[in-house]
Amino acid sequence: MAETLLWQDVLGHEGNIKRLRIMLRGGRLPHALLFSGLMGVGKRKIARLVAAALLCGKEEAPCGECPSCRALLSGTHPDYIECAPESRGKSTRVIRIDAVREIEQKVARKPLLSGCFVVVMDEADTMNEAAANSLLKTLEEPSGEVFFLLVTARRAALLPTILSRVREMHFGALSPDVIERALLMRGIAAEKARALARTADGSLGHALLLNEEDGLQLAEDAARTLFFLRTLDMFKIWVKAEELGRLPRERAEDWLLALARLLRDMLALHAGSGVLFHEEKRSEMANALVGFSEDRVFSQISLVQEALKRLRSNASQRLIFEGLLLRMQEA
Ligand SMILES: [Zn+2]
């Protein structure tokens, strides 16, 4: 794990971090914790820091210098186990029972370097049922000093029995300001960092993804389509649907999410309040507002939500977009 071991390097989540540090200081950290919340807000990073502190054993903050901390930084700590789903061939990503059994065998021994074992399980929701049931047994009857830190962005996919055995900590969205600072620290130009931070829905991970994939251009395209929708004839709609139909699925989803954000901005403008996701398009949107009554925006939002749902259900992408654009025109 090529990261630093400093609490100061964690972005946002002040309340949760304070609580974690208090529990660490008092030696009262639960043995099974679940970090839930949006993708890309820093849950795994925080889990690793908690692990470092537990393994270092000097209360709330890892010292960064002892043999345990050095081993952790170089990725060779014998008492630290990190587990994530593997994908085999085309099959979906899943944590299998073999992986859980391997963990169980390890933690049944004595720790070598630290006073305990720590297991960080990323995307814990991808455990299949056999794996989850096996883990459950370990959570119920831990064999020694072991801490489990489970991380998930899809809490609803976890078995209720697992949820009932862990103490949960929820991580909310990061503020645009926090994301902007993080992007600046990564060397992204100021203007772009600002725009990305506002379009990232509170997730630094999402902002970085948008940056990589030039998601701003995607948002711009969604805006153009929205503002000029009424001027498009059947042929142009057909061409646009064809173009959007060819996007990779995740990009198509991002396009729809950008459209949804623009529509929410329109509602905020109607209400005459609030910070906009697309602050840079404020005047353009204000000018277009006359053609977008509140009722119209509401029905367009539900059309976009429906399209998102259909996109995830493997329907033909071109047809989804064609249907969406036509119905949005009429809405
Ligand atoms: Zn240390």
Tab-separated table of C-alpha atoms and ligand atoms in Angstrom:
chain	number	residue	atom	x	y	z
A	1	MET	CA	0.000	0.000	0.000
A	2	ALA	CA	1.857	2.960	-1.355
A	3	GLU	CA	0.121	5.557	0.728
A	4	THR	CA	0.944	7.777	3.631
A	5	LEU	CA	-0.139	6.890	7.140
A	6	LEU	CA	-1.447	10.294	8.175
A	7	TRP	CA	-4.954	11.153	9.249
A	8	GLN	CA	-4.333	14.653	7.941
A	9	ASP	CA	-4.179	13.290	4.407
A	10	VAL	CA	-7.775	12.081	4.544
A	11	LEU	CA	-10.278	14.375	2.845
A	12	GLY	CA	-13.532	15.302	4.564
A	13	HIS	CA	-15.521	12.914	6.823
A	14	GLU	CA	-14.425	14.832	9.938
A	15	GLY	CA	-17.167	13.404	12.175
A	16	ASN	CA	-16.476	9.766	11.320
A	17	ILE	CA	-12.736	10.213	11.673
A	18	LYS	CA	-13.134	11.819	15.057
A	19	ARG	CA	-15.279	8.886	16.214
A	20	LEU	CA	-12.823	6.324	14.872
A	21	ARG	CA	-9.904	8.022	16.576
A	22	ILE	CA	-11.751	8.159	19.892
A	23	MET	CA	-12.559	4.440	19.649
A	24	LEU	CA	-8.967	3.603	18.735
A	25	ARG	CA	-7.617	5.697	21.597
A	26	GLY	CA	-9.860	3.953	24.109
A	27	GLY	CA	-9.205	0.500	22.648
A	28	ARG	CA	-12.932	0.279	21.987
A	29	LEU	CA	-12.996	-0.273	18.248
A	30	PRO	CA	-15.582	-2.958	17.341
A	31	HIS	CA	-14.091	-6.131	15.873
A	32	ALA	CA	-16.339	-5.979	12.827
A	33	LEU	CA	-16.908	-2.635	11.138
A	34	LEU	CA	-18.699	-1.834	7.896
A	35	PHE	CA	-17.836	1.325	5.990
A	36	SER	CA	-20.707	2.062	3.632
A	37	GLY	CA	-21.369	4.951	1.275
A	38	LEU	CA	-20.770	6.292	-2.209
A	39	MET	CA	-18.004	4.977	-4.406
A	40	GLY	CA	-14.875	7.136	-4.442
A	41	VAL	CA	-15.228	9.104	-1.205
A	42	GLY	CA	-12.246	7.553	0.608
A	43	LYS	CA	-13.723	4.612	2.554
A	44	ARG	CA	-10.944	2.155	1.689
A	45	LYS	CA	-8.233	4.686	2.429
A	46	ILE	CA	-9.734	5.286	5.870
A	47	ALA	CA	-10.051	1.524	6.481
A	48	ARG	CA	-6.340	1.159	5.695
A	49	LEU	CA	-5.476	3.912	8.138
A	50	VAL	CA	-7.529	2.293	10.882
A	51	ALA	CA	-5.740	-0.977	10.085
A	52	ALA	CA	-2.371	0.755	10.321
A	53	ALA	CA	-3.259	2.235	13.709
A	54	LEU	CA	-4.451	-1.134	15.067
A	55	LEU	CA	-1.343	-2.924	13.832
A	56	CYS	CA	1.016	-0.205	15.044
A	57	GLY	CA	-0.609	-0.426	18.451
A	58	LYS	CA	0.153	3.117	19.549
A	59	GLU	CA	-3.469	4.151	19.938
A	60	GLU	CA	-5.213	6.418	17.478
A	61	ALA	CA	-2.558	7.211	14.881
A	62	PRO	CA	0.045	4.945	13.299
A	63	CYS	CA	3.579	6.172	14.048
A	64	GLY	CA	4.855	5.522	10.518
A	65	GLU	CA	8.267	4.363	11.762
A	66	CYS	CA	7.969	1.135	13.730
A	67	PRO	CA	8.527	-2.295	12.100
A	68	SER	CA	4.755	-2.742	11.749
A	69	CYS	CA	4.233	0.588	10.004
A	70	ARG	CA	7.250	0.058	7.752
A	71	ALA	CA	6.051	-3.419	6.788
A	72	LEU	CA	2.618	-2.037	6.019
A	73	LEU	CA	4.019	0.748	3.862
A	74	SER	CA	6.114	-1.701	1.895
A	75	GLY	CA	3.182	-4.071	1.449
A	76	THR	CA	4.740	-6.944	3.387
A	77	HIS	CA	2.904	-6.910	6.716
A	78	PRO	CA	2.292	-10.542	7.727
A	79	ASP	CA	-0.719	-9.706	9.909
A	80	TYR	CA	-2.498	-7.449	7.430
A	81	ILE	CA	-4.864	-9.067	4.954
A	82	GLU	CA	-6.550	-7.198	2.152
A	83	CYS	CA	-9.237	-8.937	0.170
A	84	ALA	CA	-11.118	-7.809	-2.953
A	85	PRO	CA	-13.255	-9.538	-5.583
A	86	GLU	CA	-11.561	-11.275	-8.454
A	87	SER	CA	-12.985	-11.606	-11.910
A	88	ARG	CA	-12.439	-14.797	-13.815
A	89	GLY	CA	-12.772	-14.479	-17.565
A	90	LYS	CA	-16.010	-12.773	-18.454
A	91	SER	CA	-17.782	-13.642	-15.220
A	92	THR	CA	-18.703	-10.953	-12.738
A	93	ARG	CA	-16.447	-9.857	-9.904
A	94	VAL	CA	-16.994	-11.991	-6.850
A	95	ILE	CA	-15.382	-12.856	-3.502
A	96	ARG	CA	-15.463	-16.637	-3.298
A	97	ILE	CA	-15.519	-18.956	-0.315
A	98	ASP	CA	-11.888	-20.019	-0.973
A	99	ALA	CA	-10.780	-16.446	-0.331
A	100	VAL	CA	-12.721	-16.274	2.933
A	101	ARG	CA	-11.408	-19.689	4.041
A	102	GLU	CA	-7.861	-18.555	3.351
A	103	ILE	CA	-8.421	-15.545	5.610
A	104	GLU	CA	-9.895	-17.750	8.311
A	105	GLN	CA	-6.916	-20.081	8.284
A	106	LYS	CA	-4.517	-17.171	8.539
A	107	VAL	CA	-6.200	-15.440	11.455
A	108	ALA	CA	-6.487	-18.699	13.388
A	109	ARG	CA	-2.711	-18.533	13.971
A	110	LYS	CA	-0.798	-16.076	16.140
A	111	PRO	CA	0.034	-12.682	14.646
A	112	LEU	CA	3.736	-12.371	13.783
A	113	LEU	CA	4.504	-8.688	14.010
A	114	SER	CA	1.572	-6.967	15.691
A	115	GLY	CA	-0.798	-7.644	18.539
A	116	CYS	CA	-3.660	-8.531	16.203
A	117	PHE	CA	-4.724	-9.357	12.657
A	118	VAL	CA	-6.593	-6.840	10.516
A	119	VAL	CA	-8.630	-7.824	7.481
A	120	VAL	CA	-9.792	-5.129	5.049
A	121	MET	CA	-12.401	-6.475	2.660
A	122	ASP	CA	-13.127	-4.139	-0.243
A	123	GLU	CA	-16.414	-4.465	-2.167
A	124	ALA	CA	-17.667	-6.827	0.527
A	125	ASP	CA	-21.040	-6.859	-1.258
A	126	THR	CA	-19.525	-9.100	-3.942
A	127	MET	CA	-19.203	-12.050	-1.540
A	128	ASN	CA	-21.357	-14.872	-2.831
A	129	GLU	CA	-23.676	-16.550	-0.357
A	130	ALA	CA	-21.264	-19.336	0.557
A	131	ALA	CA	-18.484	-16.834	1.234
A	132	ALA	CA	-20.771	-14.606	3.285
A	133	ASN	CA	-22.004	-17.522	5.393
A	134	SER	CA	-18.463	-18.639	6.025
A	135	LEU	CA	-17.448	-15.132	7.077
A	136	LEU	CA	-20.491	-14.973	9.304
A	137	LYS	CA	-19.272	-17.925	11.322
A	138	THR	CA	-15.909	-16.235	11.874
A	139	LEU	CA	-17.601	-13.009	12.906
A	140	GLU	CA	-19.686	-14.915	15.416
A	141	GLU	CA	-16.837	-16.941	16.907
A	142	PRO	CA	-13.575	-15.131	16.291
A	143	SER	CA	-10.646	-17.393	17.075
A	144	GLY	CA	-8.246	-14.713	18.245
A	145	GLU	CA	-7.498	-11.014	18.140
A	146	VAL	CA	-8.778	-10.033	14.707
A	147	PHE	CA	-10.493	-6.973	13.284
A	148	PHE	CA	-12.646	-7.050	10.148
A	149	LEU	CA	-13.123	-3.824	8.214
A	150	LEU	CA	-15.666	-4.353	5.444
A	151	VAL	CA	-16.088	-1.708	2.733
A	152	THR	CA	-19.076	-1.363	0.406
A	153	ALA	CA	-20.678	1.082	-2.009
A	154	ARG	CA	-23.676	-1.239	-2.399
A	155	ARG	CA	-24.937	-1.837	1.103
A	156	ALA	CA	-28.258	-3.260	-0.090
A	157	ALA	CA	-26.434	-6.172	-1.732
A	158	LEU	CA	-25.104	-7.442	1.615
A	159	LEU	CA	-26.868	-10.271	3.427
A	160	PRO	CA	-28.985	-9.004	6.353
A	161	THR	CA	-27.197	-11.521	8.583
A	162	ILE	CA	-23.863	-9.841	7.793
A	163	LEU	CA	-25.365	-6.399	8.411
A	164	SER	CA	-26.589	-7.562	11.800
A	165	ARG	CA	-23.090	-8.687	12.842
A	166	VAL	CA	-21.184	-5.508	12.023
A	167	ARG	CA	-21.108	-1.986	13.374
A	168	GLU	CA	-21.874	0.281	10.462
A	169	MET	CA	-20.395	3.660	9.678
A	170	HIS	CA	-21.836	5.594	6.764
A	171	PHE	CA	-19.692	7.900	4.627
A	172	GLY	CA	-21.583	10.677	2.857
A	173	ALA	CA	-20.714	12.710	-0.202
A	174	LEU	CA	-17.681	14.987	-0.237
A	175	SER	CA	-18.349	18.696	-0.719
A	176	PRO	CA	-17.384	20.208	-4.104
A	177	ASP	CA	-14.764	22.331	-2.285
A	178	VAL	CA	-13.049	19.275	-0.818
A	179	ILE	CA	-13.049	17.539	-4.202
A	180	GLU	CA	-11.733	20.646	-5.915
A	181	ARG	CA	-8.814	20.851	-3.465
A	182	ALA	CA	-8.023	17.163	-4.012
A	183	LEU	CA	-8.028	17.637	-7.783
A	184	LEU	CA	-5.753	20.677	-7.514
A	185	MET	CA	-3.374	18.618	-5.373
A	186	ARG	CA	-3.269	16.079	-8.199
A	187	GLY	CA	-2.123	18.775	-10.602
A	188	ILE	CA	-5.392	19.302	-12.470
A	189	ALA	CA	-5.750	22.861	-13.793
A	190	ALA	CA	-7.834	25.219	-11.635
A	191	GLU	CA	-10.725	25.844	-14.014
A	192	LYS	CA	-11.098	22.188	-14.885
A	193	ALA	CA	-10.812	21.131	-11.229
A	194	ARG	CA	-13.645	23.489	-10.366
A	195	ALA	CA	-15.917	22.194	-13.123
A	196	LEU	CA	-15.139	18.548	-12.376
A	197	ALA	CA	-15.755	19.024	-8.643
A	198	ARG	CA	-19.218	20.372	-9.374
A	199	THR	CA	-20.172	17.521	-11.687
A	200	ALA	CA	-18.842	14.651	-9.588
A	201	ASP	CA	-21.867	14.096	-7.331
A	202	GLY	CA	-19.735	14.197	-4.184
A	203	SER	CA	-17.315	11.469	-5.225
A	204	LEU	CA	-13.635	12.129	-5.778
A	205	GLY	CA	-13.382	8.793	-7.569
A	206	HIS	CA	-16.087	9.876	-9.959
A	207	ALA	CA	-14.367	13.221	-10.553
A	208	LEU	CA	-11.122	11.443	-11.444
A	209	LEU	CA	-12.982	9.107	-13.763
A	210	LEU	CA	-14.689	12.037	-15.467
A	211	ASN	CA	-11.307	13.670	-15.858
A	212	GLU	CA	-9.844	10.578	-17.469
A	213	GLU	CA	-12.753	10.067	-19.804
A	214	ASP	CA	-13.254	13.728	-20.519
A	215	GLY	CA	-16.613	13.673	-18.831
A	216	LEU	CA	-16.895	17.447	-19.090
A	217	GLN	CA	-17.250	17.120	-22.816
A	218	LEU	CA	-19.969	14.567	-22.187
A	219	ALA	CA	-21.825	17.024	-19.939
A	220	GLU	CA	-21.455	19.717	-22.590
A	221	ASP	CA	-22.985	17.391	-25.162
A	222	ALA	CA	-25.889	16.582	-22.843
A	223	ALA	CA	-26.480	20.319	-22.352
A	224	ARG	CA	-26.479	21.024	-26.102
A	225	THR	CA	-28.948	18.202	-26.662
A	226	LEU	CA	-31.237	19.421	-23.899
A	227	PHE	CA	-31.302	23.064	-24.969
A	228	PHE	CA	-31.807	22.325	-28.673
A	229	LEU	CA	-34.076	19.331	-28.295
A	230	ARG	CA	-37.166	21.172	-29.507
A	231	THR	CA	-35.444	22.219	-32.721
A	232	LEU	CA	-34.437	18.664	-33.673
A	233	ASP	CA	-36.474	16.910	-36.364
A	234	MET	CA	-37.006	13.159	-36.518
A	235	PHE	CA	-33.931	12.589	-38.623
A	236	LYS	CA	-31.634	14.496	-36.264
A	237	ILE	CA	-33.065	12.650	-33.276
A	238	TRP	CA	-32.439	9.379	-35.028
A	239	VAL	CA	-28.823	10.384	-35.752
A	240	LYS	CA	-28.270	11.507	-32.155
A	241	ALA	CA	-29.740	8.279	-30.758
A	242	GLU	CA	-27.496	6.307	-33.087
A	243	GLU	CA	-24.451	8.241	-31.809
A	244	LEU	CA	-25.382	7.808	-28.139
A	245	GLY	CA	-26.220	4.176	-28.782
A	246	ARG	CA	-22.609	3.531	-29.711
A	247	LEU	CA	-21.148	4.887	-26.438
A	248	PRO	CA	-19.746	2.316	-24.017
A	249	ARG	CA	-22.400	1.590	-21.392
A	250	GLU	CA	-20.678	3.499	-18.550
A	251	ARG	CA	-20.263	6.559	-20.769
A	252	ALA	CA	-23.912	6.343	-21.781
A	253	GLU	CA	-24.794	6.246	-18.100
A	254	ASP	CA	-22.604	9.285	-17.425
A	255	TRP	CA	-24.335	11.126	-20.262
A	256	LEU	CA	-27.730	10.426	-18.692
A	257	LEU	CA	-26.470	11.414	-15.237
A	258	ALA	CA	-25.190	14.702	-16.693
A	259	LEU	CA	-28.617	15.292	-18.221
A	260	ALA	CA	-30.274	14.572	-14.868
A	261	ARG	CA	-27.967	17.072	-13.147
A	262	LEU	CA	-28.804	19.765	-15.699
A	263	LEU	CA	-32.505	19.190	-15.111
A	264	ARG	CA	-32.047	19.390	-11.351
A	265	ASP	CA	-30.222	22.672	-11.927
A	266	MET	CA	-33.249	23.907	-13.857
A	267	LEU	CA	-35.422	23.130	-10.843
A	268	ALA	CA	-33.019	24.970	-8.559
A	269	LEU	CA	-33.252	27.991	-10.860
A	270	HIS	CA	-37.053	27.827	-10.737
A	271	ALA	CA	-36.878	27.779	-6.955
A	272	GLY	CA	-34.490	30.731	-7.176
A	273	SER	CA	-32.050	29.167	-4.777
A	274	GLY	CA	-29.155	26.839	-4.305
A	275	VAL	CA	-25.764	26.164	-5.753
A	276	LEU	CA	-25.900	24.596	-9.190
A	277	PHE	CA	-24.052	21.491	-10.308
A	278	HIS	CA	-23.312	23.260	-13.563
A	279	GLU	CA	-22.596	26.722	-12.232
A	280	GLU	CA	-20.754	27.510	-15.471
A	281	LYS	CA	-24.013	27.143	-17.396
A	282	ARG	CA	-26.105	29.326	-15.102
A	283	SER	CA	-26.838	32.120	-17.573
A	284	GLU	CA	-27.415	29.733	-20.443
A	285	MET	CA	-29.878	27.763	-18.335
A	286	ALA	CA	-31.595	30.907	-17.082
A	287	ASN	CA	-32.169	31.931	-20.695
A	288	ALA	CA	-33.609	28.535	-21.565
A	289	LEU	CA	-35.823	28.451	-18.470
A	290	VAL	CA	-38.879	29.869	-20.219
A	291	GLY	CA	-39.119	26.712	-22.321
A	292	PHE	CA	-38.751	24.487	-19.255
A	293	SER	CA	-41.674	24.850	-16.872
A	294	GLU	CA	-41.315	23.091	-13.527
A	295	ASP	CA	-43.841	20.456	-14.609
A	296	ARG	CA	-41.954	19.803	-17.809
A	297	VAL	CA	-38.651	19.452	-15.947
A	298	PHE	CA	-40.197	17.025	-13.461
A	299	SER	CA	-41.547	14.767	-16.185
A	300	GLN	CA	-38.247	14.949	-18.071
A	301	ILE	CA	-36.373	13.896	-14.920
A	302	SER	CA	-38.561	10.827	-14.556
A	303	LEU	CA	-37.970	9.991	-18.230
A	304	VAL	CA	-34.213	10.160	-17.658
A	305	GLN	CA	-34.501	7.990	-14.552
A	306	GLU	CA	-36.479	5.442	-16.503
A	307	ALA	CA	-33.843	5.444	-19.259
A	308	LEU	CA	-31.122	4.869	-16.650
A	309	LYS	CA	-33.024	1.906	-15.291
A	310	ARG	CA	-33.510	0.434	-18.761
A	311	LEU	CA	-29.840	0.985	-19.587
A	312	ARG	CA	-28.877	-1.179	-16.621
A	313	SER	CA	-31.253	-3.896	-17.777
A	314	ASN	CA	-29.429	-4.522	-21.054
A	315	ALA	CA	-32.101	-3.176	-23.417
A	316	SER	CA	-30.922	-1.823	-26.785
A	317	GLN	CA	-29.024	1.360	-26.061
A	318	ARG	CA	-29.947	3.058	-29.322
A	319	LEU	CA	-33.651	2.410	-28.785
A	320	ILE	CA	-33.462	3.681	-25.208
A	321	PHE	CA	-32.003	6.973	-26.386
A	322	GLU	CA	-34.373	7.275	-29.326
A	323	GLY	CA	-37.353	6.737	-27.024
A	324	LEU	CA	-35.974	9.138	-24.436
A	325	LEU	CA	-35.322	11.990	-26.857
A	326	LEU	CA	-38.709	11.664	-28.530
A	327	ARG	CA	-40.597	11.546	-25.265
A	328	MET	CA	-38.581	14.409	-23.789
A	329	GLN	CA	-39.500	16.493	-26.812
A	330	GLU	CA	-43.179	15.858	-26.170
A	331	ALA	CA	-42.945	16.245	-22.388
B	1	ZN	ZN	3.962	2.281	13.953
